[in-house]
Short mmCIF file of N, CA, C and O in Angstrom, two decimals:
data_model
loop_
_atom_site.label_atom_id
_atom_site.label_comp_id
_atom_site.label_asym_id
_atom_site.label_seq_id
_atom_site.Cartn_x
_atom_site.Cartn_y
_atom_site.Cartn_z
N MET A 1 0.90 -1.07 -0.01
CA MET A 1 -0.03 0.04 -0.05
C MET A 1 0.88 1.21 0.00
O MET A 1 1.95 1.26 0.60
N ASN A 2 0.48 2.25 -0.84
CA ASN A 2 1.29 3.51 -0.81
C ASN A 2 1.13 4.24 0.43
O ASN A 2 0.21 4.28 1.18
N GLN A 3 2.31 4.94 0.76
CA GLN A 3 2.40 5.78 1.85
C GLN A 3 1.69 7.14 1.54
O GLN A 3 1.79 7.65 0.36
N LEU A 4 0.94 7.62 2.50
CA LEU A 4 0.33 8.92 2.29
C LEU A 4 0.57 9.76 3.57
O LEU A 4 0.22 9.40 4.66
N THR A 5 1.16 10.95 3.30
CA THR A 5 1.30 12.01 4.38
C THR A 5 0.17 12.97 4.08
O THR A 5 0.14 13.56 3.01
N LEU A 6 -0.73 13.13 4.97
CA LEU A 6 -1.91 13.93 4.82
C LEU A 6 -1.98 15.11 5.87
O LEU A 6 -1.92 14.87 7.04
N SER A 7 -2.18 16.28 5.39
CA SER A 7 -2.51 17.45 6.18
C SER A 7 -4.07 17.83 5.81
O SER A 7 -4.29 18.10 4.68
N LEU A 8 -4.92 17.64 6.79
CA LEU A 8 -6.36 17.87 6.59
C LEU A 8 -6.67 19.15 7.39
O LEU A 8 -6.53 19.20 8.55
N GLN A 9 -7.06 20.22 6.60
CA GLN A 9 -7.27 21.51 7.18
C GLN A 9 -8.74 22.05 6.83
O GLN A 9 -9.25 21.78 5.81
N PHE A 10 -9.25 22.77 7.81
CA PHE A 10 -10.56 23.35 7.67
C PHE A 10 -10.46 24.82 7.88
O PHE A 10 -9.91 25.27 8.88
N GLY A 11 -10.92 25.64 6.98
CA GLY A 11 -10.91 27.09 7.15
C GLY A 11 -12.05 27.44 8.13
O GLY A 11 -12.73 26.55 8.74
N LYS A 12 -12.17 28.71 8.44
CA LYS A 12 -13.24 29.12 9.41
C LYS A 12 -14.49 29.61 8.64
O LYS A 12 -14.40 30.66 7.86
N PHE A 13 -15.60 28.85 8.81
CA PHE A 13 -16.80 29.29 8.17
C PHE A 13 -17.94 28.70 8.97
O PHE A 13 -17.76 27.83 9.85
N ASP A 14 -19.12 29.18 8.73
CA ASP A 14 -20.35 28.89 9.58
C ASP A 14 -20.61 27.49 9.93
O ASP A 14 -20.72 27.09 10.98
N ASP A 15 -20.78 26.58 8.94
CA ASP A 15 -21.12 25.20 9.15
C ASP A 15 -19.98 24.25 9.09
O ASP A 15 -20.12 23.13 8.54
N VAL A 16 -18.85 24.66 9.54
CA VAL A 16 -17.61 23.87 9.41
C VAL A 16 -17.78 22.52 10.17
O VAL A 16 -17.20 21.47 9.68
N ALA A 17 -18.60 22.47 11.19
CA ALA A 17 -18.73 21.18 11.95
C ALA A 17 -19.34 20.17 11.09
O ALA A 17 -18.97 18.96 11.17
N GLN A 18 -20.32 20.50 10.17
CA GLN A 18 -20.98 19.59 9.32
C GLN A 18 -19.97 18.95 8.42
O GLN A 18 -19.95 17.75 8.10
N HIS A 19 -19.00 19.75 7.93
CA HIS A 19 -17.97 19.30 6.94
C HIS A 19 -16.93 18.43 7.67
O HIS A 19 -16.44 17.43 7.06
N ARG A 20 -16.56 18.83 8.90
CA ARG A 20 -15.62 18.02 9.69
C ARG A 20 -16.26 16.64 9.89
O ARG A 20 -15.53 15.61 9.86
N ALA A 21 -17.56 16.59 10.15
CA ALA A 21 -18.19 15.29 10.43
C ALA A 21 -18.20 14.38 9.15
O ALA A 21 -18.10 13.15 9.24
N ALA A 22 -18.34 15.00 8.00
CA ALA A 22 -18.33 14.30 6.74
C ALA A 22 -16.97 13.82 6.35
O ALA A 22 -16.81 13.03 5.37
N LEU A 23 -15.94 14.40 6.86
CA LEU A 23 -14.53 14.13 6.48
C LEU A 23 -13.63 13.66 7.64
O LEU A 23 -12.54 14.26 7.87
N PRO A 24 -13.98 12.57 8.31
CA PRO A 24 -13.09 12.03 9.29
C PRO A 24 -11.68 11.60 8.62
O PRO A 24 -11.70 11.07 7.49
N ARG A 25 -10.63 11.93 9.31
CA ARG A 25 -9.28 11.60 8.77
C ARG A 25 -9.18 10.19 8.18
O ARG A 25 -8.56 10.07 7.12
N HIS A 26 -9.72 9.25 8.88
CA HIS A 26 -9.44 7.84 8.45
C HIS A 26 -10.11 7.59 7.07
O HIS A 26 -9.68 6.80 6.24
N LYS A 27 -11.31 8.26 6.91
CA LYS A 27 -12.04 8.07 5.63
C LYS A 27 -11.34 8.81 4.49
O LYS A 27 -11.16 8.27 3.39
N VAL A 28 -10.94 10.06 4.77
CA VAL A 28 -10.15 10.81 3.74
C VAL A 28 -8.96 10.03 3.35
O VAL A 28 -8.71 9.94 2.13
N THR A 29 -8.30 9.54 4.30
CA THR A 29 -6.99 8.79 3.99
C THR A 29 -7.37 7.57 3.03
O THR A 29 -6.72 7.32 2.08
N ARG A 30 -8.35 6.80 3.40
CA ARG A 30 -8.84 5.61 2.66
C ARG A 30 -9.29 6.15 1.16
O ARG A 30 -8.86 5.45 0.22
N TRP A 31 -10.02 7.13 1.07
CA TRP A 31 -10.44 7.61 -0.28
C TRP A 31 -9.22 8.01 -1.10
O TRP A 31 -9.25 7.65 -2.36
N LEU A 32 -8.27 8.75 -0.53
CA LEU A 32 -7.18 9.22 -1.38
C LEU A 32 -6.26 8.06 -1.73
O LEU A 32 -5.85 8.02 -2.88
N ARG A 33 -6.03 7.20 -0.73
CA ARG A 33 -5.14 6.06 -1.07
C ARG A 33 -5.68 5.16 -2.21
O ARG A 33 -4.96 4.72 -3.02
N ALA A 34 -7.06 5.06 -2.27
CA ALA A 34 -7.66 4.27 -3.35
C ALA A 34 -7.38 4.84 -4.71
O ALA A 34 -7.32 4.16 -5.68
N ALA A 35 -7.13 6.18 -4.78
CA ALA A 35 -6.90 6.91 -6.11
C ALA A 35 -5.37 6.96 -6.36
O ALA A 35 -5.02 7.37 -7.56
N LEU A 36 -4.55 6.69 -5.41
CA LEU A 36 -3.09 6.94 -5.58
C LEU A 36 -2.38 5.74 -6.15
O LEU A 36 -2.69 4.65 -5.72
N GLN A 37 -1.45 6.00 -7.05
CA GLN A 37 -0.70 4.97 -7.66
C GLN A 37 0.77 4.97 -7.20
O GLN A 37 1.54 4.13 -7.60
N SER A 38 1.09 5.88 -6.32
CA SER A 38 2.39 5.98 -5.78
C SER A 38 2.29 6.74 -4.43
O SER A 38 1.24 7.13 -3.96
N ASP A 39 3.40 6.82 -3.69
CA ASP A 39 3.39 7.51 -2.39
C ASP A 39 3.11 9.05 -2.68
O ASP A 39 3.26 9.47 -3.80
N ALA A 40 2.48 9.57 -1.62
CA ALA A 40 2.05 11.02 -1.82
C ALA A 40 2.09 11.87 -0.48
O ALA A 40 1.97 11.18 0.55
N GLU A 41 2.28 13.04 -0.70
CA GLU A 41 2.17 14.06 0.40
C GLU A 41 1.17 15.08 -0.11
O GLU A 41 1.31 15.87 -1.03
N LEU A 42 -0.07 14.98 0.59
CA LEU A 42 -1.26 15.88 0.18
C LEU A 42 -1.64 16.71 1.33
O LEU A 42 -1.71 16.33 2.44
N THR A 43 -2.04 17.91 1.01
CA THR A 43 -2.80 18.75 1.74
C THR A 43 -4.24 18.90 1.30
O THR A 43 -4.38 19.15 0.07
N VAL A 44 -5.21 18.66 2.14
CA VAL A 44 -6.60 18.78 1.79
C VAL A 44 -7.07 19.93 2.65
O VAL A 44 -7.01 19.92 3.92
N ARG A 45 -7.66 20.97 1.97
CA ARG A 45 -8.10 22.15 2.72
C ARG A 45 -9.57 22.37 2.33
O ARG A 45 -9.88 22.49 1.15
N ILE A 46 -10.37 22.53 3.28
CA ILE A 46 -11.77 22.75 3.12
C ILE A 46 -12.01 24.33 3.34
O ILE A 46 -11.71 24.85 4.46
N VAL A 47 -12.50 24.95 2.38
CA VAL A 47 -12.68 26.52 2.50
C VAL A 47 -14.01 26.96 2.27
O VAL A 47 -14.91 26.29 1.82
N ASP A 48 -14.23 28.29 2.55
CA ASP A 48 -15.51 28.98 2.29
C ASP A 48 -15.47 29.50 0.89
O ASP A 48 -14.57 29.37 0.16
N ALA A 49 -16.65 30.12 0.48
CA ALA A 49 -16.78 30.58 -0.88
C ALA A 49 -15.78 31.64 -1.23
O ALA A 49 -15.25 31.69 -2.34
N ALA A 50 -15.55 32.63 -0.31
CA ALA A 50 -14.56 33.66 -0.63
C ALA A 50 -13.17 33.14 -0.89
O ALA A 50 -12.60 33.59 -1.87
N GLU A 51 -12.62 32.26 -0.06
CA GLU A 51 -11.29 31.67 -0.31
C GLU A 51 -11.30 30.90 -1.58
O GLU A 51 -10.39 31.03 -2.39
N GLY A 52 -12.31 30.06 -1.80
CA GLY A 52 -12.41 29.28 -3.04
C GLY A 52 -12.47 30.18 -4.22
O GLY A 52 -11.71 29.87 -5.23
N GLN A 53 -13.31 31.28 -4.22
CA GLN A 53 -13.32 32.13 -5.42
C GLN A 53 -11.96 32.84 -5.65
O GLN A 53 -11.45 33.01 -6.77
N ALA A 54 -11.33 33.26 -4.54
CA ALA A 54 -10.02 34.00 -4.71
C ALA A 54 -9.00 33.20 -5.27
O ALA A 54 -8.30 33.54 -6.17
N LEU A 55 -8.90 31.93 -4.87
CA LEU A 55 -7.94 30.92 -5.37
C LEU A 55 -8.24 30.66 -6.86
O LEU A 55 -7.25 30.61 -7.65
N ASN A 56 -9.43 30.34 -7.21
CA ASN A 56 -9.73 30.07 -8.56
C ASN A 56 -9.53 31.26 -9.50
O ASN A 56 -9.00 31.14 -10.60
N ARG A 57 -9.79 32.47 -8.96
CA ARG A 57 -9.53 33.68 -9.69
C ARG A 57 -8.07 33.86 -10.01
O ARG A 57 -7.52 34.17 -10.99
N ASP A 58 -7.28 33.85 -8.82
CA ASP A 58 -5.84 34.16 -8.89
C ASP A 58 -5.07 33.12 -9.68
O ASP A 58 -4.09 33.47 -10.34
N TYR A 59 -5.46 31.87 -9.62
CA TYR A 59 -4.63 30.82 -10.16
C TYR A 59 -5.11 30.26 -11.51
O TYR A 59 -4.42 29.70 -12.29
N ARG A 60 -6.44 30.33 -11.70
CA ARG A 60 -7.05 29.85 -12.98
C ARG A 60 -7.69 30.90 -13.81
O ARG A 60 -8.29 30.54 -14.78
N LYS A 61 -7.75 32.13 -13.29
CA LYS A 61 -8.39 33.28 -14.02
C LYS A 61 -9.81 33.00 -14.19
O LYS A 61 -10.44 33.48 -15.24
N LYS A 62 -10.49 32.28 -13.34
CA LYS A 62 -11.97 32.07 -13.35
C LYS A 62 -12.53 32.63 -12.04
O LYS A 62 -12.27 32.19 -10.97
N ASP A 63 -13.36 33.68 -12.21
CA ASP A 63 -13.84 34.39 -10.97
C ASP A 63 -15.08 33.83 -10.37
O ASP A 63 -16.12 34.45 -10.33
N TYR A 64 -14.99 32.57 -9.93
CA TYR A 64 -16.06 31.99 -9.13
C TYR A 64 -15.52 30.84 -8.34
O TYR A 64 -14.34 30.34 -8.56
N ALA A 65 -16.19 30.43 -7.36
CA ALA A 65 -15.77 29.32 -6.49
C ALA A 65 -16.21 28.03 -7.18
O ALA A 65 -17.26 27.94 -7.71
N THR A 66 -15.26 27.14 -7.25
CA THR A 66 -15.52 25.86 -7.83
C THR A 66 -15.49 24.68 -6.79
O THR A 66 -14.98 25.00 -5.68
N ASN A 67 -15.84 23.52 -7.11
CA ASN A 67 -15.88 22.42 -6.13
C ASN A 67 -14.55 21.98 -5.63
O ASN A 67 -14.29 21.91 -4.39
N VAL A 68 -13.56 21.75 -6.50
CA VAL A 68 -12.20 21.26 -6.15
C VAL A 68 -11.14 21.90 -6.98
O VAL A 68 -11.39 22.01 -8.21
N LEU A 69 -10.12 22.38 -6.40
CA LEU A 69 -8.91 22.93 -7.09
C LEU A 69 -7.75 21.97 -6.72
O LEU A 69 -7.57 21.70 -5.58
N THR A 70 -7.00 21.53 -7.75
CA THR A 70 -5.80 20.69 -7.44
C THR A 70 -4.54 21.48 -7.87
O THR A 70 -4.48 21.94 -9.03
N PHE A 71 -3.74 21.77 -6.84
CA PHE A 71 -2.44 22.38 -7.15
C PHE A 71 -1.39 21.24 -7.05
O PHE A 71 -1.04 20.81 -5.89
N ASP A 72 -1.01 20.79 -8.21
CA ASP A 72 -0.06 19.69 -8.24
C ASP A 72 1.38 20.21 -8.40
O ASP A 72 1.59 21.04 -9.20
N TYR A 73 2.33 19.66 -7.62
CA TYR A 73 3.70 20.21 -7.59
C TYR A 73 4.61 19.22 -8.18
O TYR A 73 5.44 19.48 -9.01
N THR A 74 4.50 17.92 -7.66
CA THR A 74 5.37 16.87 -8.30
C THR A 74 4.58 15.60 -8.44
O THR A 74 3.58 15.38 -7.70
N GLN A 75 5.04 14.80 -9.35
CA GLN A 75 4.34 13.42 -9.59
C GLN A 75 5.46 12.32 -9.28
O GLN A 75 4.99 11.20 -8.97
N GLU A 76 6.64 12.65 -9.36
CA GLU A 76 7.65 11.66 -9.01
C GLU A 76 8.82 12.23 -8.23
O GLU A 76 9.13 13.39 -8.43
N PRO A 77 9.52 11.48 -7.38
CA PRO A 77 9.15 10.07 -7.00
C PRO A 77 7.88 10.09 -6.13
O PRO A 77 7.35 8.93 -5.90
N VAL A 78 7.48 11.18 -5.54
CA VAL A 78 6.35 11.27 -4.65
C VAL A 78 5.31 12.35 -5.24
O VAL A 78 5.86 13.37 -5.74
N VAL A 79 4.05 11.94 -5.27
CA VAL A 79 3.02 12.92 -5.59
C VAL A 79 2.89 13.97 -4.54
O VAL A 79 2.69 13.60 -3.30
N THR A 80 3.09 15.25 -4.85
CA THR A 80 2.86 16.31 -3.88
C THR A 80 1.81 17.30 -4.47
O THR A 80 1.92 17.69 -5.59
N ALA A 81 0.81 17.59 -3.67
CA ALA A 81 -0.31 18.45 -4.18
C ALA A 81 -1.07 18.96 -3.00
O ALA A 81 -1.12 18.44 -1.91
N ASP A 82 -1.81 20.13 -3.30
CA ASP A 82 -2.78 20.69 -2.41
C ASP A 82 -4.17 20.44 -3.13
O ASP A 82 -4.32 20.79 -4.30
N LEU A 83 -5.11 19.97 -2.37
CA LEU A 83 -6.49 19.81 -2.87
C LEU A 83 -7.33 20.80 -2.02
O LEU A 83 -7.42 20.70 -0.89
N VAL A 84 -7.99 21.81 -2.68
CA VAL A 84 -8.78 22.72 -2.02
C VAL A 84 -10.27 22.56 -2.41
O VAL A 84 -10.54 22.65 -3.62
N LEU A 85 -11.04 22.20 -1.45
CA LEU A 85 -12.49 22.03 -1.72
C LEU A 85 -13.29 23.11 -1.06
O LEU A 85 -13.05 23.46 0.00
N CYS A 86 -14.18 23.58 -1.87
CA CYS A 86 -15.03 24.79 -1.45
C CYS A 86 -16.39 24.22 -0.76
O CYS A 86 -17.24 23.73 -1.51
N ALA A 87 -16.46 24.29 0.55
CA ALA A 87 -17.63 23.67 1.25
C ALA A 87 -18.99 24.10 0.70
O ALA A 87 -19.78 23.19 0.54
N PRO A 88 -19.28 25.38 0.43
CA PRO A 88 -20.58 25.67 0.04
C PRO A 88 -20.95 25.12 -1.40
O PRO A 88 -22.06 24.76 -1.60
N VAL A 89 -19.96 25.03 -2.23
CA VAL A 89 -20.20 24.47 -3.59
C VAL A 89 -20.38 22.97 -3.41
O VAL A 89 -21.32 22.45 -4.04
N VAL A 90 -19.57 22.33 -2.62
CA VAL A 90 -19.73 20.89 -2.45
C VAL A 90 -21.16 20.57 -1.83
O VAL A 90 -21.85 19.61 -2.34
N THR A 91 -21.63 21.28 -0.94
CA THR A 91 -22.87 21.15 -0.26
C THR A 91 -23.99 21.37 -1.36
O THR A 91 -24.89 20.46 -1.44
N ALA A 92 -23.97 22.38 -2.15
CA ALA A 92 -24.98 22.66 -3.04
C ALA A 92 -24.97 21.63 -4.16
O ALA A 92 -26.11 21.10 -4.48
N GLU A 93 -23.85 21.17 -4.59
CA GLU A 93 -23.80 20.10 -5.63
C GLU A 93 -24.32 18.77 -5.10
O GLU A 93 -25.06 17.99 -5.77
N ALA A 94 -23.96 18.46 -3.88
CA ALA A 94 -24.49 17.17 -3.24
C ALA A 94 -25.98 17.21 -3.22
O ALA A 94 -26.69 16.15 -3.63
N LYS A 95 -26.60 18.28 -2.84
CA LYS A 95 -28.03 18.42 -2.81
C LYS A 95 -28.62 18.30 -4.26
O LYS A 95 -29.52 17.53 -4.37
N GLU A 96 -28.06 19.01 -5.12
CA GLU A 96 -28.51 18.93 -6.60
C GLU A 96 -28.46 17.54 -7.08
O GLU A 96 -29.31 17.10 -7.95
N GLN A 97 -27.41 16.78 -6.73
CA GLN A 97 -27.20 15.53 -7.39
C GLN A 97 -27.78 14.37 -6.53
O GLN A 97 -27.63 13.27 -6.91
N GLY A 98 -28.47 14.73 -5.47
CA GLY A 98 -29.11 13.74 -4.58
C GLY A 98 -28.08 12.78 -3.98
O GLY A 98 -28.40 11.62 -3.72
N LYS A 99 -26.94 13.29 -3.59
CA LYS A 99 -25.84 12.51 -2.90
C LYS A 99 -25.69 13.02 -1.47
O LYS A 99 -26.02 14.12 -1.21
N THR A 100 -25.08 12.13 -0.69
CA THR A 100 -24.71 12.55 0.66
C THR A 100 -23.48 13.41 0.52
O THR A 100 -22.79 13.34 -0.48
N LEU A 101 -23.28 14.31 1.50
CA LEU A 101 -22.08 15.12 1.56
C LEU A 101 -20.86 14.29 1.55
O LEU A 101 -19.87 14.52 0.81
N GLU A 102 -20.85 13.16 2.33
CA GLU A 102 -19.78 12.25 2.37
C GLU A 102 -19.39 11.71 0.95
O GLU A 102 -18.28 11.62 0.58
N ALA A 103 -20.46 11.24 0.30
CA ALA A 103 -20.24 10.68 -1.11
C ALA A 103 -19.67 11.68 -2.06
O ALA A 103 -18.84 11.29 -2.87
N HIS A 104 -20.09 12.92 -2.01
CA HIS A 104 -19.63 13.84 -2.93
C HIS A 104 -18.23 14.27 -2.55
O HIS A 104 -17.41 14.40 -3.46
N TYR A 105 -17.90 14.44 -1.28
CA TYR A 105 -16.52 14.72 -0.85
C TYR A 105 -15.65 13.47 -1.34
O TYR A 105 -14.50 13.72 -1.89
N ALA A 106 -16.07 12.33 -1.16
CA ALA A 106 -15.24 11.12 -1.58
C ALA A 106 -14.90 11.28 -3.00
O ALA A 106 -13.75 10.98 -3.45
N HIS A 107 -15.91 11.47 -3.85
CA HIS A 107 -15.68 11.59 -5.28
C HIS A 107 -14.77 12.77 -5.61
O HIS A 107 -13.83 12.51 -6.47
N LEU A 108 -14.94 13.92 -5.04
CA LEU A 108 -14.12 15.05 -5.40
C LEU A 108 -12.62 14.86 -4.87
O LEU A 108 -11.70 15.32 -5.59
N LEU A 109 -12.41 14.08 -3.89
CA LEU A 109 -11.14 13.84 -3.35
C LEU A 109 -10.42 12.80 -4.37
O LEU A 109 -9.21 12.91 -4.68
N VAL A 110 -11.13 11.84 -4.79
CA VAL A 110 -10.63 10.91 -5.79
C VAL A 110 -10.29 11.72 -7.03
O VAL A 110 -9.25 11.48 -7.67
N HIS A 111 -11.20 12.57 -7.49
CA HIS A 111 -11.01 13.33 -8.67
C HIS A 111 -9.77 14.21 -8.56
O HIS A 111 -8.90 14.19 -9.48
N GLY A 112 -9.66 14.83 -7.41
CA GLY A 112 -8.46 15.72 -7.20
C GLY A 112 -7.14 14.91 -7.15
O GLY A 112 -6.14 15.43 -7.61
N ALA A 113 -7.24 13.77 -6.59
CA ALA A 113 -6.05 12.94 -6.43
C ALA A 113 -5.60 12.42 -7.85
O ALA A 113 -4.36 12.34 -8.06
N LEU A 114 -6.51 12.16 -8.69
CA LEU A 114 -6.25 11.76 -10.03
C LEU A 114 -5.55 12.83 -10.80
O LEU A 114 -4.55 12.74 -11.52
N HIS A 115 -6.09 14.08 -10.66
CA HIS A 115 -5.51 15.29 -11.25
C HIS A 115 -4.14 15.48 -10.77
O HIS A 115 -3.17 15.83 -11.53
N ALA A 116 -3.83 15.25 -9.47
CA ALA A 116 -2.52 15.41 -8.92
C ALA A 116 -1.39 14.46 -9.54
O ALA A 116 -0.23 14.70 -9.57
N GLN A 117 -1.99 13.35 -10.10
CA GLN A 117 -1.11 12.36 -10.82
C GLN A 117 -1.09 12.51 -12.29
O GLN A 117 -0.57 11.60 -12.95
N GLY A 118 -1.65 13.56 -12.77
CA GLY A 118 -1.46 13.90 -14.17
C GLY A 118 -2.74 13.52 -15.00
O GLY A 118 -2.76 13.83 -16.26
N TRP A 119 -3.76 12.99 -14.47
CA TRP A 119 -4.99 12.70 -15.16
C TRP A 119 -5.69 14.06 -15.52
O TRP A 119 -5.63 15.05 -14.80
N ASP A 120 -6.37 14.15 -16.66
CA ASP A 120 -6.97 15.31 -17.14
C ASP A 120 -8.31 14.97 -17.88
O ASP A 120 -8.51 13.90 -18.24
N HIS A 121 -9.12 15.98 -18.08
CA HIS A 121 -10.45 15.83 -18.70
C HIS A 121 -10.74 16.92 -19.62
O HIS A 121 -11.97 17.27 -19.79
N ASP A 122 -9.69 17.60 -20.18
CA ASP A 122 -9.90 18.65 -21.10
C ASP A 122 -10.48 18.16 -22.46
O ASP A 122 -11.31 18.88 -23.04
N GLU A 123 -10.05 17.05 -22.92
CA GLU A 123 -10.60 16.50 -24.16
C GLU A 123 -11.60 15.42 -23.84
O GLU A 123 -11.55 14.74 -22.74
N ASP A 124 -12.55 15.25 -24.72
CA ASP A 124 -13.67 14.26 -24.55
C ASP A 124 -13.19 12.87 -24.26
O ASP A 124 -13.64 12.20 -23.30
N GLU A 125 -12.16 12.42 -24.99
CA GLU A 125 -11.70 11.06 -24.83
C GLU A 125 -11.05 10.98 -23.41
O GLU A 125 -11.20 10.02 -22.66
N ASP A 126 -10.20 12.05 -23.01
CA ASP A 126 -9.65 11.97 -21.68
C ASP A 126 -10.66 12.00 -20.58
O ASP A 126 -10.56 11.39 -19.62
N ALA A 127 -11.71 12.78 -20.83
CA ALA A 127 -12.82 12.86 -19.77
C ALA A 127 -13.48 11.50 -19.65
O ALA A 127 -13.73 11.15 -18.39
N GLN A 128 -13.70 10.79 -20.71
CA GLN A 128 -14.39 9.44 -20.63
C GLN A 128 -13.44 8.47 -19.74
O GLN A 128 -13.92 7.76 -18.95
N VAL A 129 -12.20 8.51 -20.10
CA VAL A 129 -11.19 7.63 -19.39
C VAL A 129 -11.17 8.02 -17.94
O VAL A 129 -11.17 7.12 -17.12
N MET A 130 -11.01 9.30 -17.60
CA MET A 130 -10.93 9.71 -16.19
C MET A 130 -12.22 9.36 -15.43
O MET A 130 -12.19 8.88 -14.33
N GLU A 131 -13.34 9.61 -16.03
CA GLU A 131 -14.71 9.32 -15.46
C GLU A 131 -14.79 7.83 -15.14
O GLU A 131 -15.30 7.36 -14.07
N LEU A 132 -14.35 6.99 -16.03
CA LEU A 132 -14.40 5.50 -15.96
C LEU A 132 -13.48 5.15 -14.69
O LEU A 132 -13.87 4.32 -13.85
N ARG A 133 -12.29 5.65 -14.66
CA ARG A 133 -11.45 5.39 -13.53
C ARG A 133 -12.01 5.87 -12.18
O ARG A 133 -11.94 5.14 -11.25
N GLU A 134 -12.58 7.05 -12.14
CA GLU A 134 -13.21 7.53 -10.93
C GLU A 134 -14.35 6.55 -10.43
O GLU A 134 -14.51 6.26 -9.35
N SER A 135 -15.19 6.14 -11.50
CA SER A 135 -16.27 5.25 -11.19
C SER A 135 -15.82 3.93 -10.66
O SER A 135 -16.42 3.40 -9.75
N GLU A 136 -14.70 3.42 -11.18
CA GLU A 136 -14.15 2.20 -10.66
C GLU A 136 -13.64 2.33 -9.29
O GLU A 136 -13.94 1.43 -8.39
N ILE A 137 -12.91 3.35 -9.03
CA ILE A 137 -12.50 3.62 -7.66
C ILE A 137 -13.64 3.80 -6.66
O ILE A 137 -13.55 3.21 -5.52
N MET A 138 -14.60 4.61 -7.00
CA MET A 138 -15.81 4.77 -6.12
C MET A 138 -16.48 3.48 -5.90
O MET A 138 -16.84 3.26 -4.77
N ALA A 139 -16.63 2.62 -6.92
CA ALA A 139 -17.25 1.30 -6.64
C ALA A 139 -16.46 0.48 -5.63
O ALA A 139 -17.02 -0.10 -4.76
N ARG A 140 -15.14 0.47 -5.89
CA ARG A 140 -14.28 -0.26 -4.88
C ARG A 140 -14.42 0.28 -3.47
O ARG A 140 -14.32 -0.47 -2.44
N LEU A 141 -14.70 1.58 -3.29
CA LEU A 141 -14.90 2.13 -2.05
C LEU A 141 -16.36 2.01 -1.50
O LEU A 141 -16.66 2.47 -0.39
N GLY A 142 -17.22 1.44 -2.34
CA GLY A 142 -18.63 1.22 -1.85
C GLY A 142 -19.55 2.30 -2.19
O GLY A 142 -20.65 2.31 -1.62
N PHE A 143 -19.21 3.19 -3.08
CA PHE A 143 -20.15 4.24 -3.47
C PHE A 143 -20.75 4.06 -4.81
O PHE A 143 -20.13 3.31 -5.66
N ASP A 144 -21.82 4.68 -5.09
CA ASP A 144 -22.50 4.62 -6.35
C ASP A 144 -21.57 5.36 -7.43
O ASP A 144 -20.85 6.14 -7.11
N ASN A 145 -21.90 5.02 -8.64
CA ASN A 145 -21.21 5.73 -9.85
C ASN A 145 -21.59 7.27 -9.68
O ASN A 145 -22.72 7.65 -9.55
N PRO A 146 -20.50 8.07 -9.49
CA PRO A 146 -20.77 9.52 -9.36
C PRO A 146 -21.33 10.25 -10.58
O PRO A 146 -21.82 11.38 -10.45
N TYR A 147 -21.25 9.56 -11.63
CA TYR A 147 -21.81 10.14 -12.94
C TYR A 147 -23.14 9.53 -13.33
O TYR A 147 -23.91 9.85 -14.07
#
């Protein structure tokens, strides 16, 4: 099994307790490990809409909060990355998609971990391959197909 060094951080926002409850360290570790193909050092940070929007604007030139941002630094010999998840966006999407908060976080962490390893979904063919990989990982973890 791959080694994972994890820093799990929560920003300060109103319903942070609900997000902490959905993201116990042992589950986050399990979900990330399922998506990793090598050792990794990851920081997972759960933020409010203002921080999520500022990061997306400053680093991707998109002026809105998105569900997950992956800042990948290295892929070899160890994957190093920051995964930033925007709590209000994750909550809204989970409701819209009829998923539990836990299931949606699990999917977004798997998605972000794949990005950290070089997976992409800019092209249709890449998107199909990545979605299939995510679905396989989620099934192994006991979750429904996220798509």
